[in-house]
PDB file of C-alpha atoms in Angstrom:
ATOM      1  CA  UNK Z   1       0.000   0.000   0.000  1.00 79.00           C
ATOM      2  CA  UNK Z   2       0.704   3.677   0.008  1.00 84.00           C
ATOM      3  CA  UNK Z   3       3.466   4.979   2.233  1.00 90.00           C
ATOM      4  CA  UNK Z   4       4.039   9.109   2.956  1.00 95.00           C
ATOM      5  CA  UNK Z   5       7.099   9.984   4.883  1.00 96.00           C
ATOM      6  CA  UNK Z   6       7.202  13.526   6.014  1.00 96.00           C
ATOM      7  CA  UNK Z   7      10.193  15.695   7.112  1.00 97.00           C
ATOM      8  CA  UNK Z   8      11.004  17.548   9.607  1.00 97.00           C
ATOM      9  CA  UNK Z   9       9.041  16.352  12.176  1.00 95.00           C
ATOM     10  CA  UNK Z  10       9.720  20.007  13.911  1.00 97.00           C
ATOM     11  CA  UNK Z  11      10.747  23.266  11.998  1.00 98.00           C
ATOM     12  CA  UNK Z  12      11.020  26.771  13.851  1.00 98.00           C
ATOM     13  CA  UNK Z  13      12.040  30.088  11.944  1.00 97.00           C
ATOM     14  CA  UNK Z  14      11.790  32.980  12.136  1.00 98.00           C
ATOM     15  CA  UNK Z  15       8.761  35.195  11.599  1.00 98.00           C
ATOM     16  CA  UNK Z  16       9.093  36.760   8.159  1.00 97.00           C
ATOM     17  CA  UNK Z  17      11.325  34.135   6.812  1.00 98.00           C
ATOM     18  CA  UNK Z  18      10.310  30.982   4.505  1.00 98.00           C
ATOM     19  CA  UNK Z  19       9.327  27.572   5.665  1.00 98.00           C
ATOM     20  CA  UNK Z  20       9.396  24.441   3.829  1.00 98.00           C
ATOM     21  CA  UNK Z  21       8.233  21.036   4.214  1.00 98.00           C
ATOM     22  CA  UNK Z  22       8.509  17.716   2.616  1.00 98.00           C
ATOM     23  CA  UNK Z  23       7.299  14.709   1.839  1.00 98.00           C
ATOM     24  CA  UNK Z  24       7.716  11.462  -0.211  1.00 97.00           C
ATOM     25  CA  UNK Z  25       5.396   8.900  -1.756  1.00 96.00           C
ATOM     26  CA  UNK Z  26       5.922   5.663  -2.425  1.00 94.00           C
ATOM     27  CA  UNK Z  27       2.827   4.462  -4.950  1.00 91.00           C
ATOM     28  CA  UNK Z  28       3.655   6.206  -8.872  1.00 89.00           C
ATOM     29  CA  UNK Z  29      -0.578   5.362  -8.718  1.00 88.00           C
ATOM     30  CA  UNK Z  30      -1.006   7.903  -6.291  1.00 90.00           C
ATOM     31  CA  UNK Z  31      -2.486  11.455  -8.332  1.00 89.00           C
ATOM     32  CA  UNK Z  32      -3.766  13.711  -5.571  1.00 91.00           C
ATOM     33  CA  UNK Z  33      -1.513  15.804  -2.662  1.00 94.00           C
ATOM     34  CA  UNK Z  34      -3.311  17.819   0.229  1.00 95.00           C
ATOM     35  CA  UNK Z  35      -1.843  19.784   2.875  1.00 97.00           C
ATOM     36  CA  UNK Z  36      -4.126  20.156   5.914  1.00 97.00           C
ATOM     37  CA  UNK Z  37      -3.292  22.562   9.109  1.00 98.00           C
ATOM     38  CA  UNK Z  38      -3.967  21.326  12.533  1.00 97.00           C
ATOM     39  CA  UNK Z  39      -4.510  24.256  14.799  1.00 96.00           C
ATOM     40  CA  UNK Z  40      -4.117  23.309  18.538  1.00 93.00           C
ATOM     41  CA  UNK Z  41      -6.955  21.352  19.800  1.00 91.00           C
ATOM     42  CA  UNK Z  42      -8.706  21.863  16.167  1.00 95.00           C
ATOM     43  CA  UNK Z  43      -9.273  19.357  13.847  1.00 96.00           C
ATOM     44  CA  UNK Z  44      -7.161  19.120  10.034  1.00 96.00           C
ATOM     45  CA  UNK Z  45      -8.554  21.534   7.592  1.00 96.00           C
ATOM     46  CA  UNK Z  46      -7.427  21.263   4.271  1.00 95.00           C
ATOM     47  CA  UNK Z  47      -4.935  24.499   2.799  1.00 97.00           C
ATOM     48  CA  UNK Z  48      -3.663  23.467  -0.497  1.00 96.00           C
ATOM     49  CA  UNK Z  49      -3.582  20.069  -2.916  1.00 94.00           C
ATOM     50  CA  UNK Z  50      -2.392  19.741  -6.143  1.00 93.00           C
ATOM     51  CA  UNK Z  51      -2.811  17.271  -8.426  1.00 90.00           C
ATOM     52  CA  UNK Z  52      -0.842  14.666 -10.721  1.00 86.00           C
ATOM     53  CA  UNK Z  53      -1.113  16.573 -13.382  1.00 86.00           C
ATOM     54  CA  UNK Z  54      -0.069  19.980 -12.685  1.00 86.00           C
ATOM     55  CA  UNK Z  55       3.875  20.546 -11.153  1.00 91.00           C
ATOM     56  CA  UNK Z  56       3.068  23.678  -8.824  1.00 95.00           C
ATOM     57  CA  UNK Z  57      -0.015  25.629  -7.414  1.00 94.00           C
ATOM     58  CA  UNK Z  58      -0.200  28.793  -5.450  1.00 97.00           C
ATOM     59  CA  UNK Z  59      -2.376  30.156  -2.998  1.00 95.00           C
ATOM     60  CA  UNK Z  60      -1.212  33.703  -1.459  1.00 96.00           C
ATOM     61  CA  UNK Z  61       1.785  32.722   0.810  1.00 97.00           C
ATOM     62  CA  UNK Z  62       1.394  28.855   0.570  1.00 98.00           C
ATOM     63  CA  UNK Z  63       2.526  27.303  -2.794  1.00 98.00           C
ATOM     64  CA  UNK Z  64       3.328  23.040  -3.313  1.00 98.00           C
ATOM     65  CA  UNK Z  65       5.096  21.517  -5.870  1.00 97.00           C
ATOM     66  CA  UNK Z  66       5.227  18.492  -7.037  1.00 96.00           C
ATOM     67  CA  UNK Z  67       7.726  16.127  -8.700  1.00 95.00           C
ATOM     68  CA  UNK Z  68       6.200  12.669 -10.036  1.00 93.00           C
ATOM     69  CA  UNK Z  69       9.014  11.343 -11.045  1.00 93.00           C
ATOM     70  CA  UNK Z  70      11.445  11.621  -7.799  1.00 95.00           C
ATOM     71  CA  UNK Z  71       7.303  10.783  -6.287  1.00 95.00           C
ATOM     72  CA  UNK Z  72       8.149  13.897  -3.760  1.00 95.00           C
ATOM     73  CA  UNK Z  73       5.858  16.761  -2.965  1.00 97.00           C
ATOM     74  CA  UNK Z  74       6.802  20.105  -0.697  1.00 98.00           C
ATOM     75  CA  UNK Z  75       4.605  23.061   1.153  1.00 98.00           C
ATOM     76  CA  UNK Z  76       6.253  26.167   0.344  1.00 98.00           C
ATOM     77  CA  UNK Z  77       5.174  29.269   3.333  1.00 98.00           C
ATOM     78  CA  UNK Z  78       6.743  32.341   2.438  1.00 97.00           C
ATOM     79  CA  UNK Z  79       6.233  35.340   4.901  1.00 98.00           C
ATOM     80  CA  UNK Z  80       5.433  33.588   7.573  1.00 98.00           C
ATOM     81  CA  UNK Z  81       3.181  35.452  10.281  1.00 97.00           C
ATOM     82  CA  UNK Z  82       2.538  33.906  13.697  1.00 96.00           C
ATOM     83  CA  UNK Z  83      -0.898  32.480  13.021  1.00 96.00           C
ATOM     84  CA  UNK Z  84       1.084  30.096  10.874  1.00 98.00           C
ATOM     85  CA  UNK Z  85       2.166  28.158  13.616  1.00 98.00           C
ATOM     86  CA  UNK Z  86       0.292  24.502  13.765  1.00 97.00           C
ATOM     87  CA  UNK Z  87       1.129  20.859  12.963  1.00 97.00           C
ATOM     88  CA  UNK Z  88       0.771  20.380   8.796  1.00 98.00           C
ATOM     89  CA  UNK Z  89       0.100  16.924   7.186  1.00 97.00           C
ATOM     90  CA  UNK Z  90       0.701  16.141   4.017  1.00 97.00           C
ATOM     91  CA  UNK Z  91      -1.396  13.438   2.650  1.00 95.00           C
ATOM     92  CA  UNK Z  92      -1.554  10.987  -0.835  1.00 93.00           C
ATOM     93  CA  UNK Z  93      -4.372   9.635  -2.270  1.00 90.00           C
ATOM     94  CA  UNK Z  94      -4.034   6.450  -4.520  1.00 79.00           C
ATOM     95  CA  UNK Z  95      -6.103   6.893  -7.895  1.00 72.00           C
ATOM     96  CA  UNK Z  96      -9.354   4.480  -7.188  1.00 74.00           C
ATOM     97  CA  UNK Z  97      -8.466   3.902  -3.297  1.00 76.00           C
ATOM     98  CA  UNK Z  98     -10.346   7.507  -2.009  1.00 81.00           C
ATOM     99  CA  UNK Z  99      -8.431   6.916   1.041  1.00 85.00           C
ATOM    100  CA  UNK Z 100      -5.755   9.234   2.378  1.00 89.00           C
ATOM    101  CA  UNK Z 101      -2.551   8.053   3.573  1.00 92.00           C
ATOM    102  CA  UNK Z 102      -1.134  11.020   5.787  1.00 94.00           C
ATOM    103  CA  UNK Z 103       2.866  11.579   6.773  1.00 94.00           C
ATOM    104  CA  UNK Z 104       3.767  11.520  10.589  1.00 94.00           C
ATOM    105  CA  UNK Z 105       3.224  15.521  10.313  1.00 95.00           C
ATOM    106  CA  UNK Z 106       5.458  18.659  10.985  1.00 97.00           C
ATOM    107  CA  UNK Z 107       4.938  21.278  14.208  1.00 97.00           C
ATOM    108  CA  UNK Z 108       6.180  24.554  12.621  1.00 98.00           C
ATOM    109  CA  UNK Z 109       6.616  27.606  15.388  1.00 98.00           C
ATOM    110  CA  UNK Z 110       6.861  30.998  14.171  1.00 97.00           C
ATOM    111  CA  UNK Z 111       9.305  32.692  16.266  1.00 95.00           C
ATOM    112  CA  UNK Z 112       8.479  36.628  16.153  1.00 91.00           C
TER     113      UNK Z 112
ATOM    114  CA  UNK M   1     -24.426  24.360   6.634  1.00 81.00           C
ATOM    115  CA  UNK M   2     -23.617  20.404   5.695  1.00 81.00           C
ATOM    116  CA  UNK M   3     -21.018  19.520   8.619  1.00 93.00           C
ATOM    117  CA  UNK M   4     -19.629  16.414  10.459  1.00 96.00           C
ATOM    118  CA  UNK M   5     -20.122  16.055  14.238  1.00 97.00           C
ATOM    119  CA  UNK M   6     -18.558  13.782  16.719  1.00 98.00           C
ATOM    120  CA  UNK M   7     -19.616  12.398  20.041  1.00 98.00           C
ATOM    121  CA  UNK M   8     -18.649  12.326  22.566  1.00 98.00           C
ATOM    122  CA  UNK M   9     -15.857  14.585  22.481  1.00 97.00           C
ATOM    123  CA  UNK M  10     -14.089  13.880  25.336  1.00 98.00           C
ATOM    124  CA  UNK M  11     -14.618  10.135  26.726  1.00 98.00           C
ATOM    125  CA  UNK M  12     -12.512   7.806  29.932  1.00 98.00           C
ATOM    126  CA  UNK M  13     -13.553   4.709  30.418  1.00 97.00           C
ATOM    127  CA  UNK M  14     -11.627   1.551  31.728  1.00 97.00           C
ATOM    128  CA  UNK M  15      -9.831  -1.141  30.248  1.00 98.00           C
ATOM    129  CA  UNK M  16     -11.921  -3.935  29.096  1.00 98.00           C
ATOM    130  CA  UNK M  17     -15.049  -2.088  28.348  1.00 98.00           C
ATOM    131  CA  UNK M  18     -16.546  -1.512  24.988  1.00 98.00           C
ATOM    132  CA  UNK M  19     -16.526   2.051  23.772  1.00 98.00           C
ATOM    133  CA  UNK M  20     -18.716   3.384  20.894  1.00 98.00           C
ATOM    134  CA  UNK M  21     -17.636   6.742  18.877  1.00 98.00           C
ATOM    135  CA  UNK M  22     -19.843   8.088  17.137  1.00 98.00           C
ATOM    136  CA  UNK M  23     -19.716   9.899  13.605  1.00 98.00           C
ATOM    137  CA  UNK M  24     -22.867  11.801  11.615  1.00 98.00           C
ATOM    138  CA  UNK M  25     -22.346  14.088   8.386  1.00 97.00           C
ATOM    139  CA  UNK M  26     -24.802  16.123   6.515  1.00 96.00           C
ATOM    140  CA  UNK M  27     -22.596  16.145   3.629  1.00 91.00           C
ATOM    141  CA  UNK M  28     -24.258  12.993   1.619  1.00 92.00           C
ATOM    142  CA  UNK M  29     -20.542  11.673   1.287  1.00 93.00           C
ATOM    143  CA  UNK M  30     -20.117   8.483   0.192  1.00 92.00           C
ATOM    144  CA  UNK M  31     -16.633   8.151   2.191  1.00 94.00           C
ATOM    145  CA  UNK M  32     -16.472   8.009   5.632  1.00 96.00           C
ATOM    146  CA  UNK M  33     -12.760   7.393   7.590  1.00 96.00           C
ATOM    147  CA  UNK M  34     -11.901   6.456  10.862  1.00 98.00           C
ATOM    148  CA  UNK M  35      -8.515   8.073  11.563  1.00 97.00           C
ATOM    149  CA  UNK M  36      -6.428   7.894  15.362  1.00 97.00           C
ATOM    150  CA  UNK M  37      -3.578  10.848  15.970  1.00 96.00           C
ATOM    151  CA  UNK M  38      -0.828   9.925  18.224  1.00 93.00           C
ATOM    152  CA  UNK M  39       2.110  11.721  18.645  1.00 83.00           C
ATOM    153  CA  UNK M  40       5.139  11.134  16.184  1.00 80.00           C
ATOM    154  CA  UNK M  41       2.581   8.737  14.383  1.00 84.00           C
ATOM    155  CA  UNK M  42       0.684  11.648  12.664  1.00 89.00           C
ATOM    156  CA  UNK M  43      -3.106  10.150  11.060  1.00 94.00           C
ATOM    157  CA  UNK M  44      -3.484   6.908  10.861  1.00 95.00           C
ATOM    158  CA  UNK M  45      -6.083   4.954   9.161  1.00 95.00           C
ATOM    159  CA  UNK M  46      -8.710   2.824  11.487  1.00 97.00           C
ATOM    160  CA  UNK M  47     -11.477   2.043   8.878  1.00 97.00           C
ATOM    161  CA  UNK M  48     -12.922   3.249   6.321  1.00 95.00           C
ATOM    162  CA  UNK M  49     -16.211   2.619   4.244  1.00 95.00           C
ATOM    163  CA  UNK M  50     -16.919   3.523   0.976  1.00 93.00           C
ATOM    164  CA  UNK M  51     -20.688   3.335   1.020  1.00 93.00           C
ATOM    165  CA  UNK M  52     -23.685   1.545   3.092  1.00 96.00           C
ATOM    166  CA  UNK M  53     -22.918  -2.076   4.074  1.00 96.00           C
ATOM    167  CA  UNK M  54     -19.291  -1.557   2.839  1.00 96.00           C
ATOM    168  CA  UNK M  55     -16.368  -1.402   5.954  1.00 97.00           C
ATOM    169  CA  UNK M  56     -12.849  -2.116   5.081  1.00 95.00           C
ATOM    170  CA  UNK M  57      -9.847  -2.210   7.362  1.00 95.00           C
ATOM    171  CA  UNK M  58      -6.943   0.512   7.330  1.00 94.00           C
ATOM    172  CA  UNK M  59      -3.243   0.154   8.558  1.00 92.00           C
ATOM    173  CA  UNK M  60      -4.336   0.014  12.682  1.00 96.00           C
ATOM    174  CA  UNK M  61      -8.137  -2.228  12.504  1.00 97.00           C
ATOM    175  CA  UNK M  62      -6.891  -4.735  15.634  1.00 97.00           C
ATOM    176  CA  UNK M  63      -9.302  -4.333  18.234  1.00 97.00           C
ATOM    177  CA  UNK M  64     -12.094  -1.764  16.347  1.00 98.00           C
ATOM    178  CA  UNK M  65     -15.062  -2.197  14.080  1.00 98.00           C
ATOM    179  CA  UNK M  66     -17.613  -0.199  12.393  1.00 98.00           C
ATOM    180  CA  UNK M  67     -20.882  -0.948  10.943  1.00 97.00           C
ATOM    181  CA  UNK M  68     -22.229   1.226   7.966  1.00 98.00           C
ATOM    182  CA  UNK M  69     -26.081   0.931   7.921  1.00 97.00           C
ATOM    183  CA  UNK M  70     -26.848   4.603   6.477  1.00 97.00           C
ATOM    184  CA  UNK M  71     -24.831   7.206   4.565  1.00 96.00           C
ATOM    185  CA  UNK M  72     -24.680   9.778   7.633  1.00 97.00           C
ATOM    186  CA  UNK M  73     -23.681   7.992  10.547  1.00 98.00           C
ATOM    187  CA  UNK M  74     -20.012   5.221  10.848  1.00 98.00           C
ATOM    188  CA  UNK M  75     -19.659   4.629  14.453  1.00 98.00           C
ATOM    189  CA  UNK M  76     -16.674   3.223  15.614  1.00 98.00           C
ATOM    190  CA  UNK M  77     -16.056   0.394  18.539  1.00 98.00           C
ATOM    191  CA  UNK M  78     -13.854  -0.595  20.691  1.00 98.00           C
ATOM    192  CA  UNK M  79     -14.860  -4.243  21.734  1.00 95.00           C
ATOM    193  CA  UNK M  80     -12.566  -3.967  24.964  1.00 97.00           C
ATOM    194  CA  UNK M  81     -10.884  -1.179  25.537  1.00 98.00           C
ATOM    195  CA  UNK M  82      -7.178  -1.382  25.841  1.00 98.00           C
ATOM    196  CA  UNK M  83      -4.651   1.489  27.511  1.00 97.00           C
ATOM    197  CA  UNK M  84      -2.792   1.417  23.699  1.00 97.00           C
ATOM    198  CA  UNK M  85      -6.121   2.970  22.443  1.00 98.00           C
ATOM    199  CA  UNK M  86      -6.068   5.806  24.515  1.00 98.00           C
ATOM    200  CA  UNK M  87      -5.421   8.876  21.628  1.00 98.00           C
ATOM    201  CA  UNK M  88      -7.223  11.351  19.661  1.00 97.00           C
ATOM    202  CA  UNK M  89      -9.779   9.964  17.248  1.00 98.00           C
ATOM    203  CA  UNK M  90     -10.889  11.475  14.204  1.00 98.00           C
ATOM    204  CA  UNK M  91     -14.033  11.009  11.685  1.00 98.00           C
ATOM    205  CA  UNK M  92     -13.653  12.032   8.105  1.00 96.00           C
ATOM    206  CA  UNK M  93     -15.985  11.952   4.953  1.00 95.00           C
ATOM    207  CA  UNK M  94     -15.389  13.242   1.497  1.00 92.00           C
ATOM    208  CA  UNK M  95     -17.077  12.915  -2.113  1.00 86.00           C
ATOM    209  CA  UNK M  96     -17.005   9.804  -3.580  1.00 72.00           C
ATOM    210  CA  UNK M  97     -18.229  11.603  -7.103  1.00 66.00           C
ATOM    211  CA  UNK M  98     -16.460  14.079  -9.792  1.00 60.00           C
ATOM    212  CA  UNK M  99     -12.930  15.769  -9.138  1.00 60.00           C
ATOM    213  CA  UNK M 100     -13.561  16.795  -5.206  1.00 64.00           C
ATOM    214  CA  UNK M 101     -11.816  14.839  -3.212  1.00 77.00           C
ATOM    215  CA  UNK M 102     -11.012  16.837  -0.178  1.00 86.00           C
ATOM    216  CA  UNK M 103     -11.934  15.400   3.391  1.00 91.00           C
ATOM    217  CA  UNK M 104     -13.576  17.314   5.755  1.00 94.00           C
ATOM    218  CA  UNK M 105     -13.137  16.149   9.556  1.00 96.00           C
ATOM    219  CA  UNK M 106     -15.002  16.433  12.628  1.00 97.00           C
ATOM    220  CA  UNK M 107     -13.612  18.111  15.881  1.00 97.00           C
ATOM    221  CA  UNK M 108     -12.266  15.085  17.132  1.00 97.00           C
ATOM    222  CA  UNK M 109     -12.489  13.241  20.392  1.00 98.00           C
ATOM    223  CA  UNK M 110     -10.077  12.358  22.945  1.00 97.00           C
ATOM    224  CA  UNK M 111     -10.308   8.999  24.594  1.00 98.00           C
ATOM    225  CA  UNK M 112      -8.438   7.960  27.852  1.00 98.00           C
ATOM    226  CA  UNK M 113      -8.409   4.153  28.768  1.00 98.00           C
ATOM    227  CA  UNK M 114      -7.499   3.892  32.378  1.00 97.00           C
TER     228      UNK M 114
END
């Protein structure tokens, strides 16, 4: 089955600066990549996916790109602002499963 | 507003006792998940059904069930509760239909096995 490793399992910087994130895939079947955020105590709410079929997409400060043939995906913050601190998943979905397999997930801080 | 609710949301109980979770969307999704969160482990996948009468197991099924009898509601059991199960459990459902894939969670409930 489908297996996401995500790294690093912590990441602090500094506010203003750029954070990135990363994760690998191990099923070449697999065609859809979300990004939730996990607020404390909240549940996951989804901030950015991107599809097989389409190498980057950008949303304000958040961008992911995604490279099918190394089968590794990354969230790009730029800017980062306090209220970006949370724990982010990345997730894989494997074409005809519907299931997500989610990575371990990373706890970014935002250090003003 | 279509929306997925959990109960109870905070629930102790004691080992050997059977637990039910409960799990009800509005949003007519097909998909419903069973996901625990543990930390280091990130989401991991319980069960998951795909429709009524359909229940499959994920990657962490020893010692939990769930029945599927109508499209809102995929309750999850423990049949005897173990202190290993004690984590954060989460519900999910998403669209089973066109491009939309995105899975929308509930708020989650934290379960303590003493």
């Amino acid at each position: 089955g489908e297996n996401v490793e995500q790294h690093p399992s912590t990441l602090s910087v500094q506010e203003g600066d750029s954070a990135v994130i990363k994760c690998t895939y191990s099923d070449s079947a697999s065609n859809y990549f979300p990004w939730y955020k996990q607020e404390l105590g909240k549940r996951p709410q989804l901030i950015i996916d991107i599809r097989s079929n389409v190498g980057e997409k950008k949303d304000q400060r958040i961008a992911v790109t995604l490279n099918k043939t190394a089968k590794h995906f990354s969230l790009h913050i730029t800017e980062t602002q306090p209220e970006d601190s949370a724990v982010y998943f990345c997730a894989a979905l494997l074409q005809g499963a519907q299931k997500l397999v989610f990575g371990q997930g990373t706890r970014l801080t935002i250090n003003p | 507003d279509a929306e997925i609710t959990q109960s109870p949301r905070h629930k102790i109980t004691e080992t050997g006792r059977q637990v039910t979770l409960a799990c009800h969307q509005t949003w007519n999704h097909n998909n419903m998940f069973w996901y625990r969160q543990d930390l280091g482990h990130g989401l991991r996948l319980i069960h998951y059904s795909y429709g009524v009468q359909d229940t499959n197991k994920g990657e962490v099924s020893d010692g939990y069930s769930v029945s599927r009898s109508n499209t809102e509601d995929l309750p999850l059991t423990l049949e005897s509760a173990a202190s290993s199960q004690t984590s954060v459990y989460f519900c999910a459902s998403s669209d089973s239909t066109g491009w939309n894939t995105e899975a929308f969670f509930g708020q989650g409930t934290r379960l303590t096995v003493v």
